[in-house]
XYZ file of C-alpha atoms in Angstrom:
123
model
C 72.538 54.340 151.797
C 71.814 58.084 152.733
C 71.407 58.648 156.597
C 69.348 61.241 157.647
C 71.318 63.683 159.744
C 69.352 65.075 162.663
C 69.065 68.544 163.827
C 71.566 70.057 166.266
C 70.409 71.035 169.653
C 70.706 74.855 168.518
C 68.626 74.155 165.583
C 66.100 72.542 167.670
C 65.917 75.393 170.226
C 65.605 77.815 167.375
C 62.837 75.932 165.789
C 61.002 75.715 168.982
C 61.407 79.325 169.611
C 59.792 79.825 166.037
C 56.721 77.895 167.111
C 56.188 80.316 170.258
C 57.077 83.453 168.117
C 54.842 82.399 165.196
C 51.534 81.599 167.360
C 52.045 83.740 170.325
C 50.160 81.087 172.140
C 50.255 79.233 175.453
C 50.823 75.522 174.944
C 51.070 72.426 177.221
C 53.917 69.593 176.509
C 51.526 67.450 174.864
C 50.601 70.017 172.383
C 54.248 71.005 171.488
C 54.902 67.100 171.229
C 52.191 67.118 168.467
C 53.091 70.392 166.808
C 57.064 70.329 166.805
C 57.529 67.224 164.691
C 54.922 68.167 162.101
C 55.704 71.732 161.590
C 59.442 72.117 162.540
C 60.982 68.682 162.198
C 61.765 68.089 165.840
C 61.402 64.461 166.783
C 58.766 64.050 169.522
C 61.248 62.293 171.851
C 63.465 65.495 172.080
C 60.936 68.055 172.446
C 60.640 67.930 176.409
C 64.456 68.052 176.711
C 64.593 70.961 174.061
C 61.894 72.916 176.042
C 63.235 72.376 179.265
C 66.721 73.877 178.051
C 64.791 76.930 177.006
C 63.040 77.247 180.251
C 66.422 77.075 181.986
C 67.885 79.609 180.006
C 64.979 81.892 180.560
C 63.718 81.977 177.027
C 60.530 80.358 177.624
C 58.348 80.678 180.630
C 56.849 77.996 182.433
C 53.901 77.989 185.003
C 52.267 75.145 186.951
C 48.639 75.530 186.981
C 46.849 72.635 188.810
C 48.455 69.504 187.496
C 49.344 70.922 184.211
C 52.505 72.900 183.223
C 52.100 75.654 180.782
C 54.744 77.106 178.380
C 54.985 80.430 176.518
C 57.401 82.948 175.027
C 56.370 86.196 173.815
C 58.160 88.511 171.541
C 58.017 91.309 173.973
C 59.862 89.344 176.711
C 62.891 88.948 174.399
C 62.842 92.526 173.644
C 62.712 93.525 177.276
C 65.416 91.139 178.036
C 67.704 92.688 175.312
C 66.884 95.998 176.508
C 67.753 95.029 180.140
C 71.058 93.441 178.919
C 71.855 96.540 176.993
C 71.326 98.770 179.967
C 73.642 96.694 182.144
C 76.434 96.679 179.472
C 76.179 100.391 179.088
C 76.489 100.807 182.798
C 79.326 98.612 182.745
C 80.816 100.641 180.060
C 80.319 103.844 182.020
C 82.189 102.580 185.072
C 84.991 101.349 183.013
C 85.236 104.685 181.379
C 85.324 106.291 184.605
C 88.136 104.132 185.932
C 90.034 104.775 182.667
C 89.671 108.599 182.990
C 90.707 108.237 186.678
C 93.942 106.164 185.601
C 94.613 108.733 182.869
C 94.443 111.414 185.485
C 96.760 109.788 187.921
C 99.326 109.029 184.985
C 99.100 112.745 183.891
C 99.808 113.927 187.459
C 102.694 111.398 187.647
C 104.035 112.694 184.610
C 103.838 116.493 185.629
C 105.711 115.578 188.957
C 108.365 113.624 187.081
C 108.659 116.565 184.807
C 108.969 119.178 187.628
C 111.415 116.697 189.448
C 113.513 116.622 186.377
C 113.567 120.257 185.802
C 114.809 120.586 189.702
C 117.311 118.081 189.141
C 118.856 119.706 186.174
C 118.968 123.012 187.718
């Protein structure tokens, strides 16, 4: 009585992204509903849900042309997204370092003031 365990949502998302990265093609939903079960083991019933989650997260692009929706995800988009994220993080780090330097400078000034006040009070 071995029950087949289904794929997790993250596994389905990963496998769906593999379809896009391997083929570098544009698909309609009906095409993906045929390809995904055969090649990646994603049930046809869950293809639409998985695809929508990828679109919502910005990993897959979707465009309505006429009455049809077309889906695609090219590897270059992922690269550009990672580069942009890296630039944002580096900018945030630079701001934090600048704040840290300012704080250390203020602490240093206060230490000098305390030191000179201490000397003045001792004399």
